[in-house]
XYZ file of C-alpha atoms in Angstrom:
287
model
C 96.303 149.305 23.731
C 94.097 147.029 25.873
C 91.972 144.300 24.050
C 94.593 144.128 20.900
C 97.422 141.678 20.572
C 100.640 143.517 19.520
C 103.094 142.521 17.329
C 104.869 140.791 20.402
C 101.484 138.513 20.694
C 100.466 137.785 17.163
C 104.070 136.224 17.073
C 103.900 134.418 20.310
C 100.219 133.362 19.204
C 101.304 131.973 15.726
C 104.526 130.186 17.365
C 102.317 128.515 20.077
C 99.998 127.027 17.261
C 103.022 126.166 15.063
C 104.687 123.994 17.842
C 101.514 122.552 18.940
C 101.075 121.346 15.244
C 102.888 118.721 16.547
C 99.322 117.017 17.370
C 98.511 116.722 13.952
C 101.917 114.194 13.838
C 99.759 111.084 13.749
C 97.445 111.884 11.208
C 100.176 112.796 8.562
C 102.210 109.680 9.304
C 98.584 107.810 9.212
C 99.715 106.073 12.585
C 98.216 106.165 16.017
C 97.675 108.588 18.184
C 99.889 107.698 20.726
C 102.885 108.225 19.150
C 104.961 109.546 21.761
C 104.055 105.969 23.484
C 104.907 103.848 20.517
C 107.787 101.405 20.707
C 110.116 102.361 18.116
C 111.970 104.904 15.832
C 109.506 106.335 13.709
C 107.595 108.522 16.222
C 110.776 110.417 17.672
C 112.470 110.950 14.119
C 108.590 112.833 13.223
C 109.033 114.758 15.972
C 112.686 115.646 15.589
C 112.046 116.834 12.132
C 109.060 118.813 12.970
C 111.304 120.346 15.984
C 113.970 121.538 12.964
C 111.553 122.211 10.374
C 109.335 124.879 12.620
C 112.282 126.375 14.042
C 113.882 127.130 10.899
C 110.682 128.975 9.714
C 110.796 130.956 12.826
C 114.551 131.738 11.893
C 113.820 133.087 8.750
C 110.114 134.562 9.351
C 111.164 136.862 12.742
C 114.030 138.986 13.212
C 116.008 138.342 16.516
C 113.263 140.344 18.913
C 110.341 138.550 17.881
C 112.570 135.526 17.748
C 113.158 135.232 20.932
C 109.473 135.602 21.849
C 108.501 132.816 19.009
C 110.950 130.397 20.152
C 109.936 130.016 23.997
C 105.911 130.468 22.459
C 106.767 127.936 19.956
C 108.646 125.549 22.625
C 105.182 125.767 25.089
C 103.185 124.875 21.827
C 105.276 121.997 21.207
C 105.351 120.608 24.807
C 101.204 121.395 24.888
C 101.070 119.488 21.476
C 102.853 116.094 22.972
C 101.115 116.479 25.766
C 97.882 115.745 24.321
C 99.005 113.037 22.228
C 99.834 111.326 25.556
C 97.039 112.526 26.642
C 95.099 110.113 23.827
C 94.420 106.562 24.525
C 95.227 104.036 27.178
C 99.217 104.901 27.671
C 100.440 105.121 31.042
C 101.423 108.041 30.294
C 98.181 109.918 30.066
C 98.020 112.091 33.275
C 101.771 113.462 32.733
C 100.248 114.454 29.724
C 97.454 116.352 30.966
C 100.111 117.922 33.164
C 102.089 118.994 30.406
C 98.864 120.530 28.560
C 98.283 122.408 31.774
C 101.834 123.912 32.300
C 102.502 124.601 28.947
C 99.015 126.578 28.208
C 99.071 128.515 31.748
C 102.688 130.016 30.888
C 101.401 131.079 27.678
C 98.526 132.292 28.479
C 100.607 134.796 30.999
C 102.466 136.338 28.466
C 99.371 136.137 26.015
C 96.445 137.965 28.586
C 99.688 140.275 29.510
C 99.942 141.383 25.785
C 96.816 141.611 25.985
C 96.061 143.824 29.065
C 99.294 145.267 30.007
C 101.524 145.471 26.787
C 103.671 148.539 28.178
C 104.854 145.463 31.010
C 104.993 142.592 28.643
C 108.889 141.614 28.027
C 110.444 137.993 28.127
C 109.563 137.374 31.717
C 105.998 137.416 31.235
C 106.241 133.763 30.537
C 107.463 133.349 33.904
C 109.391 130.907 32.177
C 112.551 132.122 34.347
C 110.164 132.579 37.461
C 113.285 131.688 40.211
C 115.378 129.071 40.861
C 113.019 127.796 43.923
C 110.056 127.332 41.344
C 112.466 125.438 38.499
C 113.658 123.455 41.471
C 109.803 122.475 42.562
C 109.148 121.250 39.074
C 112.498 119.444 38.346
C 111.213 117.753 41.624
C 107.322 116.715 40.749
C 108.861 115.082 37.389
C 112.168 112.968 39.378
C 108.865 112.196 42.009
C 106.399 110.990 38.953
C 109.253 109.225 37.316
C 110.541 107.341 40.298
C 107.048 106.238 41.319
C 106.091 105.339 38.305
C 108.850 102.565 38.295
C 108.251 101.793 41.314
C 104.274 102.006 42.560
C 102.894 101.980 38.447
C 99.497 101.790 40.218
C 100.254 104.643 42.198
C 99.878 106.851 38.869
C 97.039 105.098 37.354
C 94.275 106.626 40.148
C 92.406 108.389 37.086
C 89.447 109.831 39.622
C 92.584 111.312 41.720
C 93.901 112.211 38.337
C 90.410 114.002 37.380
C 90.370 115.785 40.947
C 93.779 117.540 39.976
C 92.766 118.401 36.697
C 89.556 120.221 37.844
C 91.595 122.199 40.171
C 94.333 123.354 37.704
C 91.398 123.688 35.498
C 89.817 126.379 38.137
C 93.082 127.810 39.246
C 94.413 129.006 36.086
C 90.727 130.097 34.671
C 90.357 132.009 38.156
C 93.965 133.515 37.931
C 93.010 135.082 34.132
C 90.112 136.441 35.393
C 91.810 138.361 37.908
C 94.152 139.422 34.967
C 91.680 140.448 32.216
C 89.560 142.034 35.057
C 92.491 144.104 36.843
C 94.086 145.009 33.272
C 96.629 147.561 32.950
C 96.379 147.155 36.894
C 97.951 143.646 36.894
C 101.956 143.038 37.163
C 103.860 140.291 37.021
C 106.234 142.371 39.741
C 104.903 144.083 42.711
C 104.821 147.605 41.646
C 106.905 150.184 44.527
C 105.313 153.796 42.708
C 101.744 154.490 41.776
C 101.102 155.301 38.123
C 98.926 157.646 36.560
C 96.631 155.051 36.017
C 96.575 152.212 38.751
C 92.954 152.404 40.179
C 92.039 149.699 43.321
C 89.979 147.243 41.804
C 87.268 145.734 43.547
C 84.654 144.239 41.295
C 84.541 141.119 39.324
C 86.363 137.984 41.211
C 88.231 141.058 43.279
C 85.054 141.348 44.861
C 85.577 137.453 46.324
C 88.949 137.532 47.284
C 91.202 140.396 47.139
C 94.031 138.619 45.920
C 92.404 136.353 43.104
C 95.333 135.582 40.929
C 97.140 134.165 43.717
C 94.285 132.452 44.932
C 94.619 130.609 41.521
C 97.992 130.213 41.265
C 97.756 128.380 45.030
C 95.401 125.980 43.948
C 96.806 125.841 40.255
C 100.323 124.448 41.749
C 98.887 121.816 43.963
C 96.458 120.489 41.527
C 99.326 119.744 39.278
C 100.386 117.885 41.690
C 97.174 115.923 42.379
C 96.855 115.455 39.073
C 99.986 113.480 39.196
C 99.324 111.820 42.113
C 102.574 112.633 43.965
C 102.078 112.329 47.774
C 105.397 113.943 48.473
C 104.887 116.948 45.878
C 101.516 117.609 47.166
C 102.728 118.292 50.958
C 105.579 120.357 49.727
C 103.964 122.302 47.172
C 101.134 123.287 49.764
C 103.526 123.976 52.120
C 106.223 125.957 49.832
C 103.018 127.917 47.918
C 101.484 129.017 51.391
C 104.517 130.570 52.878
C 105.393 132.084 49.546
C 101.804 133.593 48.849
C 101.696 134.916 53.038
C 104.788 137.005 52.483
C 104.140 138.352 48.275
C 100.913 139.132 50.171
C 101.993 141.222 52.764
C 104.083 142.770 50.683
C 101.781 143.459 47.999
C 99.260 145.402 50.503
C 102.140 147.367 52.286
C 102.181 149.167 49.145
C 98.801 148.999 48.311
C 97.604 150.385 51.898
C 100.734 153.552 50.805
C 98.856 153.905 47.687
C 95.030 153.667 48.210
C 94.941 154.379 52.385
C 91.684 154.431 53.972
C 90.050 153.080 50.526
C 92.275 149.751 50.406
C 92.083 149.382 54.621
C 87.997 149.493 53.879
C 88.310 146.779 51.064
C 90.605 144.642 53.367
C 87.796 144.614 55.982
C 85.451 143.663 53.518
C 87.010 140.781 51.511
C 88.980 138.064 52.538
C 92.511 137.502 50.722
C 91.205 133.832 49.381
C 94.065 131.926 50.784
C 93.221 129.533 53.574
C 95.073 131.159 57.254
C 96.386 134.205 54.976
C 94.684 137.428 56.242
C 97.501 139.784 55.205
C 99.505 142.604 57.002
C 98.660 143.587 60.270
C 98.579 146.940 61.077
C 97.730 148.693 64.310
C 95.391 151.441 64.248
């Protein structure tokens, strides 16, 4: 049912705040906030015992289901929570963790607004945790690209107005992408739907009635901002790039079936509204 969290979400909700407990490290131990950028021993043995501690209580609180959905919740919680105690004071570390903060919370909030909207859809891959092997591959890349220029150009990653720029547009991206969400509801899928239901309606109103294809619109700008926001050069090319082509063709896919589905009503719409992604005006058909 629409606007109430399951049993799937309350679990994945609890297990996100449990690992991002993990904030609250510092004031425990009555040492700094920046304990992830602390020289020695004391910070990472806190955080390995919190890691054991939590998931042992998951162990014995959830059966195997709701395990499974508490453990990856739990794990985003725990990478949000050291993210903003990075995030905290002068470290030089303090963009990666607004980075982490911002890909931690939007792939929980997927599978949260998805329990949330769309609980007949919601299963392990609304995470998008597992989203393909190209999109693992992207981010194993922005972190070797951080890493290396960190050691190498340390100024490079200390442009905090650059920094701020990103952050703004992950900031928009991911707020515009729920929106889409909460506004399509049971409309939205995380997979491009082949047969009409019962109950898929063409929405139009809301941010649908700015772009038609909102979410990705988000996502798009989402993905590079991350970048931005780590001021990788190289990242921020290819993730424009890769994110363009791969939004053109889920695009034209997407209204191929939406044109079988709605006809005349969607072809109206798509003369109406632009798709929201710069040079992307979707399939071509001739009349």
């Amino acid at each position: 049912r629409r606007g109430r969290l399951g049993q799937e979400g309350r679990a994945s909700l609890c297990s996100f705040l449990l690992g991002a407990s993990v904030a609250a490290l510092p004031l425990l131990l009555g040492s700094s906030p920046s304990l992830l950028a602390a020289p020695g021993l004391r910070g990472r043995l806190a955080l390995a015992l919190h890691v054991a501690g939590v998931n042992a209580a998951l162990v014995l609180i959830y059966p195997r289901p709701l395990y499974k959905i508490a453990v990856r919740a739990c794990f985003l919680g725990f990478a949000f929570g050291c993210g903003l105690l990075l995030s905290v004071g002068r470290s030089a570390w303090r963009h990666f963790g607004w980075y982490m903060c911002s890909l931690s919370l939007f792939h929980y909030s997927e599978y949260l607004v998805t329990a949330i909207n769309n609980p007949r859809s919601l299963s392990l891959d609304s995470f998008l945790l597992n989203h393909s092997f190209e999109y693992n591959l992207a981010a194993l890349s922005s972190w070797v690209e951080f890493t290396l220029e960190k050691l190498f150009f340390p100024e490079l990653k200390q442009i905090t107005w650059l920094s701020t720029v990103g952050l703004l547009m992950v900031i928009f991206g991911d707020c515009l992408r729920k929106a889409a969400m909460l506004t399509a509801g049971s409309n939205f899928n995380h997979i491009v739907q082949n047969e009409k239901s019962d109950t898929h309606t063409l929405v139009t109103s809301g941010v649908y009635g700015w772009f038609r294809h909102p979410s990705y619109v988000g996502w798009f700008y989402w993905s590079i901002g991350t970048q931005v926001l780590l001021c990788n050069p190289i990242c921020v090319v290819g993730y424009a790039l890769a994110s363009w082509r791969f939004f053109r063709e889920r695009i034209e896919e997407e209204e191929i079936t939406l044109i079988h589905f709605f006809g005349e009503e969607y072809l109206e719409y798509k003369r109406k509204v632009p798709s929201g992604l710069p040079f992307i005006k979707g399939v071509k058909l001739e009349l």
